[in-house]
Short mmCIF file of C-alpha atoms in Angstrom, two decimals:
data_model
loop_
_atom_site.label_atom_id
_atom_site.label_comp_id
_atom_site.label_asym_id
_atom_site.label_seq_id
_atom_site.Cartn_x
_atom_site.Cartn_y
_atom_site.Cartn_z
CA UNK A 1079 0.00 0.00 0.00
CA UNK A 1080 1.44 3.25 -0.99
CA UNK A 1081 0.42 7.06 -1.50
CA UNK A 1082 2.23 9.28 -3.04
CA UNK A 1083 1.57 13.77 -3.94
CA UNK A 1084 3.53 15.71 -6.23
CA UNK A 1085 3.26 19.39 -7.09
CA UNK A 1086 5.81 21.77 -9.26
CA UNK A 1087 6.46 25.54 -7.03
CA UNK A 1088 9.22 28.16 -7.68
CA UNK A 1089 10.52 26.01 -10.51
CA UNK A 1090 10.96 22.82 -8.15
CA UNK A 1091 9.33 19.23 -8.71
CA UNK A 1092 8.46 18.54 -5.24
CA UNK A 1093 6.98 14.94 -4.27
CA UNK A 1094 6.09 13.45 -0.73
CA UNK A 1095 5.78 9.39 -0.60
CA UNK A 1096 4.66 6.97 1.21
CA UNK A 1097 5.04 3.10 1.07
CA UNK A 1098 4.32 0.31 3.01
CA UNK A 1099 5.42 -3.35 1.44
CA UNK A 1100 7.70 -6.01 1.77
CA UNK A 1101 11.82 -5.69 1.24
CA UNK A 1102 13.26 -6.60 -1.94
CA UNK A 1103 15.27 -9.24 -0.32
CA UNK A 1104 14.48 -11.28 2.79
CA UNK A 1105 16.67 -11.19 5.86
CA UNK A 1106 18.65 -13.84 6.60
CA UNK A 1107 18.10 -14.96 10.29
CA UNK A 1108 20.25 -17.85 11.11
CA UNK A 1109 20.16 -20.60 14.18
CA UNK A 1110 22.08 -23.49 15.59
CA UNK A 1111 20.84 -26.42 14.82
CA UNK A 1112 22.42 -29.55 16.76
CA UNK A 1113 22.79 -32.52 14.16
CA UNK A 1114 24.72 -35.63 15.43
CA UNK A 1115 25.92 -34.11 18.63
CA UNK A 1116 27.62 -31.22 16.21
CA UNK A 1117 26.48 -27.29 15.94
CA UNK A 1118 25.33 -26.71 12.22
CA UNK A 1119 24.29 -23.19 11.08
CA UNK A 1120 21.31 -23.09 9.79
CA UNK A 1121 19.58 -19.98 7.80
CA UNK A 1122 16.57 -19.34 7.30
CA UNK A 1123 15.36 -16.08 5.17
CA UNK A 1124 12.26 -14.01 5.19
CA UNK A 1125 10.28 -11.46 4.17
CA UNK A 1126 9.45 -8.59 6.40
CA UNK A 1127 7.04 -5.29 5.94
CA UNK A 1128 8.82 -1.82 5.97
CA UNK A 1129 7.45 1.72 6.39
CA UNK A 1130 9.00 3.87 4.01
CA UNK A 1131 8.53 7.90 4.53
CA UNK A 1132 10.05 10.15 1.61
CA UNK A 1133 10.06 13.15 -0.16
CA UNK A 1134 12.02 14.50 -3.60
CA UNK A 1135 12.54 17.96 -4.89
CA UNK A 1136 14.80 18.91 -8.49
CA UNK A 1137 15.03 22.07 -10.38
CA UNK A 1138 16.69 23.08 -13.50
CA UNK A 1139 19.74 25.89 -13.59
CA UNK A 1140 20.54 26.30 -17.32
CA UNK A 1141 22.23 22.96 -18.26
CA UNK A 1142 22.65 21.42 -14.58
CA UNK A 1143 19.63 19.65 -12.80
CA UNK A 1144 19.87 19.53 -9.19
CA UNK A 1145 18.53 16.40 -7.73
CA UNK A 1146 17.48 15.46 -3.89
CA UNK A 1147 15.79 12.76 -2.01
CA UNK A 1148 15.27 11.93 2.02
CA UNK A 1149 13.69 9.09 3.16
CA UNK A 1150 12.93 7.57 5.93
CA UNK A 1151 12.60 3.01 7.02
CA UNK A 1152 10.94 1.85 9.93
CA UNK A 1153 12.63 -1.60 9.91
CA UNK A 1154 15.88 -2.30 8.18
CA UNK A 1155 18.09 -5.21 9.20
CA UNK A 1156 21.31 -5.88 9.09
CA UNK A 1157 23.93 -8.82 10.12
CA UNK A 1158 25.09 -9.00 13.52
CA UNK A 1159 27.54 -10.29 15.42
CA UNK A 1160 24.99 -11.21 18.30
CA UNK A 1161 23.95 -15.35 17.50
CA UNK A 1162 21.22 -14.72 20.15
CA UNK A 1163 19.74 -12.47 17.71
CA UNK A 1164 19.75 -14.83 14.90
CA UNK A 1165 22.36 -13.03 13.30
CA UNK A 1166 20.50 -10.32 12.36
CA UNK A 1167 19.61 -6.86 14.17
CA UNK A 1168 16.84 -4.49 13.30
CA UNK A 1169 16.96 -0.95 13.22
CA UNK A 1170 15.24 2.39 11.67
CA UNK A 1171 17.46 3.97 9.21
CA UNK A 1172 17.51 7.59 7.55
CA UNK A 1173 18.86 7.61 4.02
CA UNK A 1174 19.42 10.64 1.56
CA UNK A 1175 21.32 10.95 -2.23
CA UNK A 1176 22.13 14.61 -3.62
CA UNK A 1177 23.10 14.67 -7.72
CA UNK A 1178 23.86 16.98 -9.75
CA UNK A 1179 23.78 16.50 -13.58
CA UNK A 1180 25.60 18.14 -16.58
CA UNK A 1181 23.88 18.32 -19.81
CA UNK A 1182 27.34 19.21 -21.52
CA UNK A 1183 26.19 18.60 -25.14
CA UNK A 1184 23.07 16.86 -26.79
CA UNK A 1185 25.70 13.64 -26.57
CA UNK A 1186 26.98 14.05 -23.41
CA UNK A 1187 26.17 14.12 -19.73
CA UNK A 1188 28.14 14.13 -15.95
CA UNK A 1189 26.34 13.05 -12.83
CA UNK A 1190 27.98 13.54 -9.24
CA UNK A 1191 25.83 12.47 -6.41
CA UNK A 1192 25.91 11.93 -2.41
CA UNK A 1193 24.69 9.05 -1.00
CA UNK A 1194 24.36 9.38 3.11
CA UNK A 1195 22.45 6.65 5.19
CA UNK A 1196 22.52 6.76 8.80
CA UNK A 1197 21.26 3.64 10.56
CA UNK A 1198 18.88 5.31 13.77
CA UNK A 1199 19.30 2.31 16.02
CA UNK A 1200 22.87 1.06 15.41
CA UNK A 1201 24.39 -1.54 17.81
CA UNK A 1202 28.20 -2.10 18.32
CA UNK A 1203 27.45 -5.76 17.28
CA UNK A 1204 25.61 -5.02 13.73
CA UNK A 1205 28.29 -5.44 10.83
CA UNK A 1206 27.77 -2.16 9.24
CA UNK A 1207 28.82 1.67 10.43
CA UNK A 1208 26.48 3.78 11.99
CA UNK A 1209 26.96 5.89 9.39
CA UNK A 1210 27.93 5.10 5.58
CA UNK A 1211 28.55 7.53 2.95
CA UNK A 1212 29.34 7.29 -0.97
CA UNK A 1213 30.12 9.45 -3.49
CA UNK A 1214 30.01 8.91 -7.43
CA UNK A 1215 30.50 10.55 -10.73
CA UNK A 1216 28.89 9.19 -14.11
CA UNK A 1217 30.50 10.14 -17.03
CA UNK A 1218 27.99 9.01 -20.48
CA UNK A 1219 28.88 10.02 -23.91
CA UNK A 1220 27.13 8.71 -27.41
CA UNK A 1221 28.53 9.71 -31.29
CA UNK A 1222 28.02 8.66 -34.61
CA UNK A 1223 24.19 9.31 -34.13
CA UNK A 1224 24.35 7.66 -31.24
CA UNK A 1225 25.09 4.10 -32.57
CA UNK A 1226 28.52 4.04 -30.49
CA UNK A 1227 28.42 5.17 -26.33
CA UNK A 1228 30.97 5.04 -23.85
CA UNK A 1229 30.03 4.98 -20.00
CA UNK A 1230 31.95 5.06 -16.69
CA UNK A 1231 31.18 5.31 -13.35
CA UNK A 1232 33.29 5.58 -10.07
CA UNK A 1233 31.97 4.97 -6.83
CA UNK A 1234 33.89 5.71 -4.08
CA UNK A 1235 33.21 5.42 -0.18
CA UNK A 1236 33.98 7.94 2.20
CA UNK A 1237 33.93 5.42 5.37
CA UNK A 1238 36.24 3.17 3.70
CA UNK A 1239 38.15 4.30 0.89
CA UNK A 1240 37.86 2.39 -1.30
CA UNK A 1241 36.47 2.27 -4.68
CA UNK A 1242 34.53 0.40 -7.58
CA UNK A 1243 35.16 1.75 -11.56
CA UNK A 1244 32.91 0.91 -14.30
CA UNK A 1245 33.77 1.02 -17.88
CA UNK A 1246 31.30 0.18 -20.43
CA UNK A 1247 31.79 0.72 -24.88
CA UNK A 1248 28.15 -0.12 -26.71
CA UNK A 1249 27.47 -0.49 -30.11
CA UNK A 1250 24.11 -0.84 -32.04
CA UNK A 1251 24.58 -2.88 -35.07
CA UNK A 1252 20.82 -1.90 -35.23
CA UNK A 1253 17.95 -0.77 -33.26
CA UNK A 1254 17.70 -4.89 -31.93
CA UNK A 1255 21.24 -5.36 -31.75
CA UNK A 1256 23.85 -4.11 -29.37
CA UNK A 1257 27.48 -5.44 -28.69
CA UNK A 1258 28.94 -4.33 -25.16
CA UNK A 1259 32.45 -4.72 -24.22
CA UNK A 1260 33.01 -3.27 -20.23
CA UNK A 1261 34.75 -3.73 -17.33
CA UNK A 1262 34.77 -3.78 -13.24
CA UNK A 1263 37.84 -2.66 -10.93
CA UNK A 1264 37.80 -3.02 -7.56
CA UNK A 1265 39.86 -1.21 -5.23
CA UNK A 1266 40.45 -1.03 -1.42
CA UNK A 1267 40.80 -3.44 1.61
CA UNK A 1268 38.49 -6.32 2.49
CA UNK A 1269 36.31 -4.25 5.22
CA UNK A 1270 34.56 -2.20 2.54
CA UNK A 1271 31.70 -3.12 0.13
CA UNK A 1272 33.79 -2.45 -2.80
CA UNK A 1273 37.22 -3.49 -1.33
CA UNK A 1274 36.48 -6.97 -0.42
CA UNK A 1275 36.36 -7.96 -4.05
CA UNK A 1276 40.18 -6.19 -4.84
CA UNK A 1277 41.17 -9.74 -6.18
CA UNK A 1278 37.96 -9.60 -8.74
CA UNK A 1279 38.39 -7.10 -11.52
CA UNK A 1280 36.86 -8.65 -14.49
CA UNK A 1281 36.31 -7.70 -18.39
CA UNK A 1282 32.67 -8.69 -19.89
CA UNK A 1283 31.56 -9.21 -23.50
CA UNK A 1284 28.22 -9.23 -24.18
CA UNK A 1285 25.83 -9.48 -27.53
CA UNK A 1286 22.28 -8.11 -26.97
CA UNK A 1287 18.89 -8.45 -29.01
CA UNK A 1288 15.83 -7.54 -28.59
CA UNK A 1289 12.25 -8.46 -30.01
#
């Protein structure tokens, strides 16, 4: 169940939401199970309901579009340290993302954004910060009537340091046809989100179609 208002003012695109559903993902709550005299984990996922409170604003200046959103989760969860609390601990969390984009051509465009999330409720034992924060820049450009574009993206976080670049060349043989080549490099230690997979840069190849 959701509800959602929207109104333009002053040049602003101003929206207020509300949402009230399951996660995308279920949480994975573990226990011991005793098998044969031996501990075995066991895990056993599952949806739960979230309250989500929001709101989104953007204007236009010239050829940059300013970009905000706040929002607000009753129940996030996260994994925990704590076994007695089946892995898992629960908390309220505040999240917001600030982008700017750069129309620099009719070809080409630069995104930075902000990413802040603050879990409300954080315990010493949950396996995330009390605070995370991530910054990005997107860089897209298309030619030759846009049958060739190049992409990249860099993500880096501020908690952490350390850093995940995307690199991705498209070409449309034809409006149902598109050859990719990209790639994925990882950089940082193995705390962070993006650090943990230093060891896994990899190159894709890809052939698309479409009907």
């Amino acid at each position: 169940a959701g509800a959602r208002y929207r109104v333009t003012a002053g040049g602003w695109d101003v929206s207020l939401n509300y949402l009230y559903s399951y996660a995308d993902f279920p949480v994975p709550f573990q226990r011991l199970q005793w098998r044969a005299g031996e501990p075995v984990g066991v895990m056993e996922p599952a949806y739960r309901r979230n309250h989500l409170l929001g709101a989104t604003a953007s204007s236009v200046f010239g050829d940059v579009t300013l970009r905000t959103e706040v929002a607000w989760n009753s129940d996030r969860w996260f994994t925990s340290s704590d076994r007695s609390a089946q892995g898992v601990e629960k908390s309220a969390e505040f999240a917001s993302v600030v982008g700017l984009d750069w129309q620099l051509a009719t070809s080409s465009v630069v995104s930075a954004q902000w990413f802040y999330n603050r879990a409300l409720d954080h315990q010493s034992t949950m396996e995330r910060g009390e605070n995370e924060q991530i910054v990005s820049v997107l860089l897209q450009h298309s030619w030759a009537n846009d049958a060739w574009e190049f992409r990249t993206l860099a993500l880096h976080s501020l908690d952490y340091s350390d850093s995940l670049y995307q690199m991705k060349l498209k070409y449309w043989f034809s409006s149902a046809v598109e050859l990719w080549v990209g790639a994925d490099i990882f950089d940082g230690t193995g705390f962070g989100l993006f650090g943990q997979y230093d060891d896994h840069d990899r190159l894709l190849v890809g052939l698309q179609f479409g009907f």
